[in-house]
XYZ file of C-alpha atoms in Angstrom:
751
model
C 2.580 -5.116 39.275
C 2.570 -2.761 36.288
C -0.877 -1.342 37.024
C -2.291 -2.519 33.660
C -6.071 -2.842 33.954
C -7.073 -3.209 30.298
C -7.032 -6.432 28.242
C -3.765 -7.146 26.475
C -3.664 -8.287 22.849
C -0.980 -10.420 21.203
C -1.216 -10.172 17.425
C 1.276 -12.902 16.463
C -0.598 -16.118 17.355
C 1.542 -16.600 20.470
C -0.885 -15.913 23.334
C -1.767 -18.827 25.597
C -3.726 -18.974 28.830
C -5.479 -15.775 29.829
C -2.516 -13.371 29.994
C -3.494 -11.797 26.679
C -6.037 -12.208 23.914
C -4.463 -14.008 20.978
C -5.109 -12.410 17.584
C -3.742 -12.662 14.069
C -2.050 -10.371 11.573
C -1.573 -11.030 7.882
C -2.760 -10.927 4.314
C -3.844 -14.578 4.171
C -5.668 -15.205 7.448
C -7.993 -18.171 7.050
C -8.633 -21.637 8.447
C -5.045 -22.299 9.558
C -4.797 -19.107 11.605
C -8.270 -19.581 13.058
C -7.551 -23.168 14.037
C -4.297 -22.220 15.730
C -5.997 -19.519 17.792
C -8.885 -21.856 18.615
C -6.516 -24.487 19.986
C -4.695 -21.916 22.117
C -7.780 -20.124 23.465
C -11.044 -21.954 22.698
C -13.377 -19.470 24.409
C -12.152 -16.089 23.131
C -13.286 -14.002 20.174
C -11.162 -14.500 17.088
C -9.881 -11.183 15.800
C -7.664 -10.103 12.916
C -5.824 -7.150 14.408
C -4.130 -6.254 11.114
C -5.616 -7.384 7.813
C -2.915 -6.282 5.401
C -5.049 -5.089 2.519
C -1.993 -3.147 1.375
C 1.485 -2.230 2.477
C 3.383 0.994 2.561
C 4.870 1.990 -0.779
C 8.613 2.474 -1.195
C 10.450 4.533 -3.763
C 11.359 2.605 -6.902
C 9.304 -0.500 -6.051
C 5.898 -1.755 -7.230
C 2.806 -1.503 -5.069
C 1.737 -4.715 -3.349
C -1.555 -6.415 -2.473
C -3.617 -4.915 -5.257
C -7.416 -4.921 -5.234
C -7.726 -8.100 -7.325
C -7.694 -10.511 -4.386
C -8.999 -8.406 -1.492
C -12.574 -9.679 -1.678
C -11.398 -13.291 -1.699
C -9.035 -12.780 1.246
C -11.719 -11.062 3.301
C -14.261 -13.765 2.530
C -11.701 -16.437 3.422
C -11.332 -14.864 6.873
C -15.108 -14.607 7.266
C -15.571 -18.249 6.286
C -12.935 -19.327 8.779
C -14.963 -17.780 11.603
C -13.157 -14.532 12.437
C -15.662 -12.141 13.988
C -13.678 -8.892 13.808
C -11.395 -7.701 11.037
C -9.327 -4.555 11.452
C -7.919 -3.185 8.194
C -4.338 -2.002 8.081
C -4.592 0.475 6.514
C -8.138 1.395 5.531
C -7.545 5.128 5.049
C -4.270 6.171 3.503
C -2.339 9.136 4.845
C 0.589 11.397 4.066
C 4.146 11.542 5.428
C 4.375 15.314 5.324
C 7.727 17.006 5.713
C 10.529 14.556 6.525
C 8.386 11.916 8.255
C 8.542 9.203 5.593
C 10.307 6.158 7.048
C 12.422 3.222 5.931
C 12.072 -0.561 5.841
C 14.289 -3.641 5.758
C 12.720 -4.886 2.516
C 15.692 -3.836 0.409
C 18.903 -1.888 0.289
C 17.174 1.407 -0.415
C 13.615 0.806 0.761
C 12.557 4.298 1.750
C 8.848 4.933 2.212
C 7.193 7.437 -0.078
C 5.730 10.766 1.002
C 2.310 9.271 0.439
C 1.355 6.739 3.089
C -1.643 5.727 1.026
C -0.535 2.120 1.665
C -2.584 1.028 -1.345
C -5.501 1.424 1.068
C -9.213 1.286 0.172
C -9.503 5.030 0.854
C -6.563 6.967 -0.520
C -4.954 9.893 1.251
C -7.640 12.253 -0.112
C -10.414 9.968 1.183
C -10.966 9.075 -2.468
C -12.627 5.776 -3.323
C -10.441 3.131 -4.948
C -11.235 -0.165 -6.648
C -10.075 -1.848 -3.475
C -12.610 0.189 -1.517
C -15.369 -1.196 -3.705
C -14.172 -4.741 -3.027
C -14.220 -4.095 0.720
C -17.538 -2.274 0.446
C -19.204 -5.261 -1.233
C -18.034 -7.601 1.515
C -19.163 -5.097 4.135
C -22.537 -4.731 2.435
C -22.988 -8.499 2.623
C -21.913 -8.574 6.280
C -24.263 -5.747 7.278
C -27.036 -8.306 6.824
C -25.287 -11.621 7.481
C -22.878 -10.593 10.245
C -25.284 -11.449 13.101
C -25.992 -14.851 11.552
C -22.281 -15.595 11.230
C -21.627 -14.500 14.818
C -24.296 -16.864 16.112
C -23.651 -19.757 13.708
C -21.474 -22.823 14.084
C -19.195 -24.560 11.629
C -20.651 -27.795 10.258
C -19.457 -30.475 7.907
C -21.292 -30.499 4.547
C -23.401 -33.647 4.249
C -23.017 -33.804 0.459
C -19.748 -34.229 -1.400
C -19.157 -31.564 -4.100
C -19.751 -32.936 -7.574
C -18.060 -29.978 -9.268
C -14.603 -28.396 -8.863
C -15.399 -26.328 -5.830
C -14.808 -26.427 -2.096
C -17.490 -25.613 0.455
C -17.485 -24.451 4.072
C -20.818 -24.626 5.859
C -22.252 -22.660 8.789
C -25.636 -23.342 10.394
C -27.932 -21.539 12.839
C -31.644 -21.680 13.669
C -32.605 -23.914 10.786
C -30.744 -21.786 8.241
C -27.621 -22.882 6.377
C -24.969 -20.772 4.670
C -22.468 -22.485 2.380
C -19.411 -20.620 1.187
C -18.527 -21.934 -2.255
C -15.001 -21.367 -3.576
C -14.400 -21.977 -7.269
C -11.357 -24.143 -7.994
C -11.450 -23.955 -11.791
C -9.037 -21.743 -13.729
C -11.956 -19.843 -15.222
C -15.397 -18.770 -14.087
C -17.450 -21.808 -13.161
C -21.080 -22.689 -12.508
C -21.385 -24.902 -9.446
C -24.275 -26.687 -7.748
C -24.020 -26.437 -3.976
C -25.905 -29.336 -2.376
C -27.442 -29.005 1.095
C -28.310 -31.792 3.525
C -31.960 -32.055 2.465
C -30.928 -32.587 -1.164
C -31.709 -29.021 -2.200
C -29.248 -27.713 -4.791
C -28.484 -24.004 -5.200
C -26.650 -22.871 -8.318
C -23.620 -20.622 -7.737
C -21.394 -18.822 -10.239
C -17.860 -18.033 -9.038
C -14.657 -16.690 -10.556
C -11.380 -18.536 -9.885
C -10.687 -18.480 -6.115
C -13.765 -16.323 -5.536
C -15.865 -17.268 -2.505
C -19.630 -16.837 -2.973
C -22.321 -17.484 -0.348
C -25.246 -19.804 -0.947
C -28.071 -19.818 1.630
C -30.811 -22.294 2.390
C -33.798 -21.351 4.591
C -32.352 -17.963 5.508
C -34.742 -15.681 7.427
C -33.767 -11.999 7.032
C -36.873 -10.270 8.436
C -38.772 -12.911 10.378
C -41.703 -13.442 7.990
C -40.281 -15.454 5.077
C -37.323 -17.672 4.237
C -35.100 -17.504 1.201
C -32.662 -19.622 -0.798
C -30.087 -17.758 -2.870
C -26.810 -18.510 -4.641
C -25.260 -15.025 -4.720
C -24.212 -12.130 -2.512
C -27.126 -10.267 -0.947
C -28.034 -7.759 1.727
C -31.221 -6.162 3.069
C -32.714 -2.758 3.771
C -35.759 -1.933 5.905
C -37.659 0.830 4.136
C -40.280 2.467 6.399
C -42.024 3.829 3.314
C -42.117 0.965 0.830
C -41.513 -2.141 2.923
C -38.659 -4.606 3.342
C -36.028 -4.937 0.601
C -33.628 -7.731 -0.364
C -30.780 -6.692 -2.681
C -29.067 -9.418 -4.735
C -26.053 -8.779 -6.943
C -23.722 -10.616 -9.306
C -21.498 -10.060 -12.335
C -23.191 -8.414 -15.295
C -24.885 -11.073 -17.425
C -24.666 -13.771 -14.756
C -27.741 -15.633 -13.528
C -28.819 -16.265 -9.942
C -31.443 -18.632 -8.607
C -33.381 -17.123 -5.713
C -36.558 -18.461 -4.085
C -38.791 -17.146 -1.298
C -41.176 -19.077 0.943
C -43.934 -17.283 2.926
C -46.477 -18.383 5.529
C -49.369 -17.425 3.259
C -50.013 -17.057 -0.440
C -47.640 -14.751 -2.308
C -48.509 -12.450 -5.211
C -46.005 -11.022 -7.689
C -46.440 -7.952 -9.865
C -45.145 -9.305 -13.133
C -43.166 -6.131 -13.881
C -40.399 -6.490 -14.912
C -40.775 -9.750 -16.791
C -38.576 -12.262 -14.957
C -38.646 -16.029 -15.349
C -40.323 -17.459 -12.243
C -42.251 -20.447 -10.903
C -44.853 -20.440 -8.099
C -44.203 -23.254 -5.612
C -45.440 -24.777 -2.334
C -49.131 -24.386 -3.083
C -48.817 -20.675 -3.841
C -46.752 -19.777 -0.752
C -43.415 -19.839 -2.575
C -41.912 -18.299 -5.679
C -38.608 -19.145 -7.399
C -36.849 -16.705 -9.750
C -34.189 -17.262 -12.396
C -32.575 -13.824 -12.281
C -30.217 -12.176 -14.755
C -28.014 -9.326 -13.537
C -28.316 -6.345 -15.877
C -26.754 -2.895 -15.774
C -30.288 -1.552 -15.247
C -31.777 -2.035 -11.797
C -34.691 -4.487 -11.602
C -37.255 -4.184 -8.802
C -39.514 -7.198 -8.137
C -42.630 -6.515 -6.019
C -43.970 -9.308 -3.811
C -46.835 -9.249 -1.325
C -47.889 -11.828 1.260
C -50.087 -11.585 4.333
C -50.551 -7.848 3.876
C -46.804 -7.127 3.822
C -44.666 -5.977 0.920
C -41.239 -7.234 -0.116
C -39.128 -5.768 -2.872
C -36.275 -7.724 -4.427
C -33.749 -5.450 -6.121
C -31.461 -7.136 -8.648
C -28.166 -5.391 -9.474
C -24.899 -6.136 -11.206
C -21.564 -5.468 -9.501
C -21.415 -1.903 -10.798
C -24.903 -1.389 -9.426
C -24.025 -2.483 -5.899
C -20.828 -0.435 -6.073
C -23.068 2.557 -6.747
C -25.357 1.758 -3.792
C -24.855 3.546 -0.482
C -26.506 3.305 2.921
C -26.577 6.893 4.172
C -27.068 7.657 7.871
C -25.779 11.243 7.713
C -29.296 12.641 7.969
C -30.373 10.679 11.054
C -32.565 7.921 9.608
C -30.994 5.565 7.095
C -31.550 6.047 3.358
C -30.399 3.701 0.600
C -29.094 5.608 -2.419
C -28.393 3.910 -5.757
C -26.795 4.949 -9.029
C -23.814 6.935 -7.618
C -20.185 6.490 -8.631
C -18.790 8.330 -5.652
C -19.583 10.124 -2.451
C -18.238 13.250 -0.779
C -18.813 15.177 2.423
C -20.851 18.374 2.438
C -21.043 21.043 5.107
C -22.491 19.751 8.375
C -21.362 16.175 7.746
C -24.050 15.391 5.160
C -23.076 13.374 2.124
C -23.223 14.396 -1.505
C -23.068 11.988 -4.395
C -21.525 11.907 -7.809
C -23.880 10.772 -10.539
C -23.229 7.563 -12.418
C -23.669 9.025 -15.893
C -24.812 7.058 -18.970
C -28.427 7.776 -18.108
C -28.315 5.872 -14.792
C -30.765 7.653 -12.440
C -29.880 8.413 -8.843
C -32.613 6.970 -6.642
C -33.200 6.839 -2.907
C -35.169 4.365 -0.800
C -36.332 5.038 2.727
C -36.980 8.740 2.145
C -40.071 10.218 3.760
C -42.661 12.143 1.810
C -44.264 9.409 -0.268
C -41.252 8.741 -2.520
C -41.297 5.026 -1.874
C -40.566 3.746 -5.380
C -37.401 5.791 -5.629
C -36.782 9.220 -6.993
C -34.343 11.445 -8.822
C -31.856 12.951 -6.404
C -32.392 16.512 -7.637
C -36.029 16.242 -6.513
C -35.165 14.848 -3.104
C -33.062 16.171 -0.254
C -31.726 19.081 -2.295
C -28.117 17.880 -2.171
C -26.042 18.999 -5.111
C -24.905 16.277 -7.481
C -21.381 17.254 -8.442
C -20.220 17.236 -12.018
C -18.267 14.266 -13.348
C -14.907 15.867 -14.083
C -12.154 18.108 -12.775
C -10.216 20.689 -14.768
C -6.707 21.797 -13.798
C -4.158 24.025 -15.496
C -0.366 23.976 -15.516
C 1.630 26.428 -13.481
C 3.722 29.135 -15.095
C 5.763 32.154 -14.081
C 8.485 29.991 -12.570
C 11.541 31.514 -10.912
C 14.831 29.731 -10.205
C 17.725 30.019 -7.767
C 20.889 27.845 -7.692
C 21.803 26.063 -4.469
C 25.471 26.647 -3.539
C 27.559 23.663 -2.448
C 31.014 23.338 -0.919
C 32.694 26.442 0.446
C 29.815 28.638 -0.699
C 27.436 26.482 1.327
C 29.567 26.694 4.454
C 29.657 30.471 4.103
C 25.876 30.659 3.787
C 25.089 30.757 7.497
C 23.734 27.238 7.920
C 24.914 24.725 10.478
C 28.352 23.184 9.801
C 30.627 20.584 11.386
C 34.274 19.600 10.883
C 35.146 16.067 12.003
C 37.992 13.569 11.973
C 37.651 9.888 11.126
C 34.133 9.977 9.782
C 31.628 12.580 8.557
C 29.095 14.218 10.880
C 25.679 12.614 10.572
C 22.358 14.488 10.596
C 21.961 14.127 14.356
C 25.267 15.866 15.041
C 23.923 18.913 13.235
C 20.523 18.625 14.944
C 18.617 17.772 11.758
C 15.653 15.406 11.368
C 15.714 15.568 7.582
C 16.646 17.911 4.787
C 20.081 17.995 3.161
C 23.757 17.910 4.104
C 26.716 18.426 1.815
C 29.905 16.574 2.718
C 33.412 17.411 1.516
C 36.785 15.750 1.989
C 40.166 15.920 0.314
C 41.719 12.872 -1.317
C 45.481 13.426 -1.106
C 47.424 12.893 -4.286
C 49.805 10.302 -2.848
C 46.976 8.147 -1.539
C 45.069 8.375 -4.821
C 48.089 7.446 -6.936
C 49.070 4.539 -4.679
C 45.567 3.019 -4.652
C 44.645 3.555 -8.352
C 44.801 0.657 -10.782
C 47.084 0.467 -13.802
C 44.648 2.449 -15.947
C 44.494 5.310 -13.465
C 41.019 4.431 -12.108
C 40.337 4.429 -8.383
C 37.670 2.546 -6.458
C 36.458 4.223 -3.306
C 34.664 2.238 -0.576
C 32.049 4.287 1.263
C 32.208 2.870 4.765
C 28.873 4.187 6.056
C 25.900 5.229 3.899
C 22.402 5.619 5.322
C 20.801 7.777 2.619
C 21.022 8.181 -1.160
C 23.933 10.368 -2.273
C 24.957 12.399 -5.286
C 28.741 12.271 -5.690
C 30.907 15.146 -6.941
C 34.555 15.165 -7.986
C 36.082 18.625 -8.192
C 32.568 20.117 -8.216
C 31.385 17.952 -11.137
C 28.696 15.343 -10.615
C 30.195 11.874 -11.186
C 27.482 9.499 -10.013
C 24.775 8.440 -7.622
C 25.164 6.172 -4.600
C 22.053 4.114 -3.931
C 23.458 1.110 -2.013
C 22.992 1.517 1.734
C 25.298 0.669 4.686
C 28.376 0.264 2.473
C 28.774 1.151 -1.158
C 31.444 2.080 -3.677
C 32.264 4.768 -6.217
C 34.710 4.666 -9.112
C 36.537 7.872 -10.124
C 39.516 8.863 -12.222
C 41.608 11.048 -9.910
C 43.740 13.864 -11.191
C 47.277 14.438 -10.064
C 47.622 16.097 -6.701
C 44.791 16.627 -4.262
C 41.219 15.779 -5.293
C 38.140 17.357 -3.747
C 35.247 14.928 -3.184
C 31.710 15.975 -2.325
C 28.506 14.131 -1.478
C 24.992 15.591 -1.326
C 22.781 13.598 1.068
C 19.041 13.887 1.593
C 17.798 12.432 4.890
C 15.251 9.855 3.702
C 13.763 8.548 6.933
C 14.620 6.083 9.678
C 13.957 2.375 10.092
C 10.789 0.838 11.433
C 10.281 -2.718 12.765
C 13.981 -3.520 13.251
C 16.758 -3.366 15.801
C 18.272 -0.533 13.759
C 15.888 1.997 15.321
C 17.549 5.353 15.900
C 20.276 4.848 13.315
C 22.504 7.751 12.350
C 21.619 9.334 9.019
C 23.556 10.649 6.034
C 27.187 9.546 5.735
C 28.209 7.665 8.867
C 31.607 6.222 7.923
C 34.840 7.281 6.286
C 35.645 6.771 2.595
C 38.555 4.430 1.816
C 40.784 4.368 -1.239
C 41.566 1.217 -3.167
C 39.093 -1.272 -1.694
C 37.233 -4.186 -3.287
C 33.488 -4.465 -3.965
C 32.292 -7.904 -5.079
C 28.824 -9.131 -6.081
C 28.448 -12.346 -4.070
C 25.181 -13.656 -5.527
C 26.701 -16.115 -7.990
C 28.969 -19.140 -7.654
C 27.648 -20.769 -4.474
C 27.650 -24.538 -3.890
C 25.010 -26.754 -2.368
C 25.752 -29.702 -0.070
C 26.094 -32.062 -3.045
C 28.374 -29.716 -4.966
C 25.622 -28.368 -7.213
C 25.911 -24.791 -8.450
C 23.569 -22.265 -6.814
C 23.186 -18.673 -8.022
C 21.165 -16.636 -5.531
C 19.889 -14.194 -8.153
C 18.616 -16.877 -10.535
C 15.879 -19.469 -10.495
C 16.726 -22.807 -8.897
C 13.944 -25.207 -9.907
C 15.864 -28.416 -9.133
C 18.229 -27.761 -6.243
C 17.122 -28.916 -2.825
C 20.004 -27.192 -1.087
C 19.187 -25.689 2.279
C 22.736 -24.582 3.016
C 25.266 -23.081 0.609
C 28.962 -22.161 0.647
C 31.230 -19.882 -1.361
C 34.947 -19.155 -1.448
C 36.305 -15.612 -1.802
C 39.781 -14.117 -1.760
C 40.937 -11.306 0.495
C 44.005 -9.459 -0.758
C 45.091 -8.547 2.754
C 42.508 -5.963 3.765
C 41.750 -5.745 7.483
C 38.088 -4.804 7.057
C 35.361 -6.959 5.463
C 31.583 -6.565 5.381
C 28.696 -8.462 3.808
C 25.705 -6.302 2.799
C 22.415 -7.585 1.471
C 20.031 -10.478 1.991
C 21.942 -12.825 4.251
C 20.996 -16.336 5.242
C 20.684 -17.370 8.858
C 23.435 -19.502 10.341
C 26.117 -17.390 8.626
C 29.675 -18.598 9.205
C 33.047 -17.404 7.899
C 35.913 -19.865 8.024
C 33.851 -21.929 10.456
C 33.185 -19.039 12.852
C 29.550 -18.184 13.525
C 28.730 -14.565 12.720
C 26.447 -12.830 15.187
C 23.558 -11.316 13.174
C 21.814 -9.905 16.221
C 18.042 -9.900 15.839
C 18.146 -10.376 12.069
C 15.184 -12.397 10.779
C 14.871 -14.436 7.624
C 12.044 -12.296 6.215
C 14.289 -9.228 6.132
C 15.715 -8.490 2.732
C 18.675 -6.466 3.859
C 21.247 -6.162 6.609
C 24.981 -5.633 7.028
C 27.408 -7.948 8.839
C 30.940 -7.042 9.919
C 33.000 -10.185 9.248
C 36.408 -8.543 9.693
C 37.281 -10.609 12.760
C 36.796 -13.889 10.889
C 38.591 -13.244 7.588
C 42.184 -14.005 6.705
C 44.453 -13.040 3.862
C 43.910 -15.255 0.848
C 41.113 -17.838 0.635
C 38.016 -17.555 2.856
C 34.920 -19.760 3.089
C 31.476 -18.334 3.823
C 28.443 -20.553 4.502
C 24.802 -19.783 5.267
C 21.292 -21.191 5.182
C 19.495 -20.911 1.840
C 15.725 -20.335 1.784
C 15.406 -20.190 -2.025
C 14.324 -16.554 -1.963
C 15.522 -14.311 -4.773
C 18.425 -12.136 -3.641
C 18.487 -8.601 -5.031
C 21.750 -7.635 -3.383
C 24.571 -9.448 -1.598
C 27.886 -7.593 -1.780
C 31.262 -8.112 -0.126
C 33.354 -5.043 0.688
C 36.974 -5.226 1.827
C 39.351 -2.343 2.417
C 42.409 -1.163 4.324
C 41.295 0.916 7.321
C 44.528 2.955 7.134
C 43.525 4.412 3.759
C 40.593 6.550 4.881
C 40.233 10.197 3.871
C 40.073 11.193 7.538
C 39.101 14.885 7.582
C 35.507 15.865 6.757
C 33.419 18.990 6.548
C 29.611 18.903 6.582
C 27.276 21.802 5.887
C 23.524 22.215 5.999
C 22.193 23.045 2.535
C 18.846 23.428 0.796
C 17.086 24.990 3.789
C 13.654 26.188 2.565
C 13.572 28.891 5.255
C 16.777 30.494 4.012
C 16.448 33.770 2.089
C 17.651 33.500 -1.512
C 17.544 35.506 -4.710
C 15.304 34.258 -7.511
C 15.393 35.152 -11.177
C 12.888 34.281 -13.929
C 13.394 30.700 -15.063
C 14.855 30.656 -18.571
C 13.175 27.388 -19.553
C 16.321 25.253 -19.844
C 17.081 22.735 -17.119
C 20.352 23.659 -15.368
C 21.013 20.050 -14.194
C 22.578 21.291 -10.951
C 20.825 21.608 -7.562
C 18.233 24.381 -7.899
C 15.228 25.933 -6.197
C 12.097 26.739 -8.186
C 9.282 29.029 -7.091
C 5.810 29.690 -8.421
C 2.729 31.449 -7.049
C -0.917 30.625 -7.662
C -4.294 31.765 -6.381
C -6.493 29.561 -4.247
C -8.852 27.645 -6.550
C -12.610 27.888 -6.219
C -14.576 24.636 -6.030
C -18.075 24.026 -7.277
C -20.699 23.431 -4.604
C -18.288 23.852 -1.697
C -16.615 20.509 -2.336
C -13.131 19.882 -0.907
C -10.425 20.951 -3.323
C -8.221 17.899 -2.710
C -5.427 19.432 -4.752
C -2.688 17.264 -6.213
C 0.731 18.435 -7.302
C 2.038 16.367 -10.205
C 5.828 16.550 -10.533
C 6.194 15.477 -14.157
C 9.701 16.055 -15.487
C 11.330 16.674 -12.120
C 14.051 14.618 -10.413
C 14.400 14.265 -6.648
C 14.019 16.760 -3.850
C 11.644 18.481 -1.475
C 8.415 20.512 -1.752
C 7.054 23.284 0.448
C 3.727 25.121 0.257
C 3.487 28.474 2.017
C 6.474 27.539 4.155
C 5.140 24.142 5.204
C 6.817 20.891 4.186
C 4.713 18.923 1.709
C 7.387 16.236 1.632
C 10.049 14.539 -0.418
C 9.557 13.766 -4.091
C 11.393 11.292 -6.289
C 10.312 10.579 -9.818
C 11.460 6.957 -9.762
C 7.850 6.348 -8.652
C 5.478 4.836 -7.921
C 4.224 8.063 -6.331
C 3.312 10.589 -9.006
C 1.127 13.129 -7.190
C 1.606 14.980 -3.905
C -1.130 16.213 -1.600
C -1.632 19.958 -1.067
C -3.959 20.129 1.960
C -6.920 22.501 1.764
C -6.049 23.855 5.213
C -2.623 24.995 4.040
C -3.958 27.139 1.190
C -4.067 30.933 1.282
C -5.705 33.345 -1.117
C -2.316 33.543 -2.853
C 0.077 30.624 -2.453
C 3.803 30.098 -2.829
C 5.004 26.758 -4.121
C 8.712 26.168 -3.490
C 10.558 23.142 -4.901
C 14.142 22.042 -4.381
C 15.375 19.641 -7.073
C 18.793 18.183 -6.423
C 19.003 17.235 -10.104
C 17.981 20.649 -11.439
C 15.290 19.383 -13.829
C 12.792 21.445 -15.838
C 9.623 22.450 -13.867
C 7.706 23.385 -17.023
C 5.383 20.346 -16.840
C 4.604 20.563 -13.120
C 0.896 21.179 -12.562
C -1.778 21.394 -9.887
C -5.218 19.852 -10.313
C -8.176 18.661 -8.276
C -9.209 15.212 -7.137
C -11.245 13.712 -9.985
C -12.938 10.887 -8.082
C -15.120 13.237 -6.021
C -16.346 15.084 -9.086
C -15.608 18.592 -7.779
C -15.035 21.069 -10.576
C -11.770 22.782 -9.644
C -9.609 25.218 -11.532
C -6.231 26.678 -10.597
C -5.555 30.144 -12.010
C -2.548 32.442 -11.949
C -2.586 35.975 -10.503
């Protein structure tokens, strides 16, 4: 009926029948996920549509899914039987301009300008530690993938005698056991196969290592091996098996041929000839130096290359020249003109060698004598920027007179959409009348303001003086000490991106609700009760409680409006009335619920399900809706396209919203390598960056993002860097430098 003629994919384990192909998403996708999909659709390929090797990074939060466990998670999925794994993300990107988004993982979870997503390739296509983990698994699968596709799961016939688990796959007389170490430290295990053969395996805690019995990689011999391996077919020097392990570890590997085998005893490796001269068994040690073992049988040559982990990380299979070449001894790789690859040398005397090259270079050769590709130097040099100029950003009446878009509203401020803005900045102003301020202030003359709609971080001003920051979203509060008479309040808002993956899509941005005088803001995380009367604090550890539902009593001093903001439990009720949370899900860490219709003056009871998750924020806000400020003015500020007067920067941070400008010449790279320039914003606060009139993106020095990408394609012979800092910090330590991982020698100079 809909005219859909392509296969549909459901990536949440829910597909049944043949309406769609059921797939899986996740970070831990192993036997359980595979078994569930197998029961639902026995005869379909099993695919991981999103392997979460990382997640987007948000301002002020740590990165997640680091490289430490990526290899183990990937191998777990391979062992389970998944035949296709799609990384999300594999190559990081950049949220240029105002395109960084927002999540429900916290009150202020705004996504950074970098969408590197802790991915294997960062936003510069630079190689990360995580890339090396993925590369090692991929290197193993380049050889063993066809076997795994054709193999079947089998039950091991021997019970493990050591602390390890084993999953076995068999095909064509060959067996592959995946051994997972269960000790708390590196262990040596003895994987037993059905014929009694034992293969020794060394594995780190939770590491999964393959052990093969009777494996036939090329069709003319079989091998047993207790380590990761791959192969390479060298048209010059013959077939190659590459075996790797941790430096200093030992691997048992044996080879059985149809006819007698000979071994060139160089290097000296412990070995035993078996099976009447047709077999040879090695006790290998993985050194930093490559070892090449030469074997011959029946007129054919086999080389066994033994590497440590650093050695396989420095090994690349290069198809950029047409035929495949295996290159070893390289820390990194970059793209040259015409799509060819160039390599960064490993240093420390490690030679760069290539296998599979024509011209009689079969044993391997120094790269400089080979294809003529330049080996880039190992370091990058950058210099700081100087010659800064500064210009203050006017707020309030001066901003409204500056020619930007403005809006005057009643009841609530104008949001970004009203002024036709995707991002950037708005400055809001309203007058707090003296009578309202005096009536709502406490006995000490302090006044609490409830901000009834906040969708972006704010800087608050009282009579033109900065008095605080507002970081709590949806509703928040601000304490001031009003003066007698009218008080002028101002709020500077930066549009920080809109929600993804929620029912809040398309939310209004900036300030979206009035400000109310004299309300109450209460932290609700402590003082809950379980079903048996036990105390439950949602922000503290609860090792003993088994409560699955909790209740709390709060007082309302007669306010007609009440909201709960934070990590709510499902099944929320107030005074016995169920609160509609819409499409809220338990894995969200933040939402806002209007409970005004269910509250009464005096004592109120709130109840909700408790899933034992730590709660970062759960606040109650109550206020009198008749005490709003009412009249608002909003003005567009900090427009990078606006003409402004600059003066030489004096070197002392003004600590008020300011623009900074600097010019620099286009750097020159060595060997034509990409510049991959980074802008490091050391010492700055929060704001926006432009390069030659194009939006680089938001910056915020709460981290974790430290550097900002300056694309090569945006650079001119002479470049203008323009920075707006809402905090007016000192730009003296801001600098531009090249991407060190690719080894290009880059220098930034001033005109």
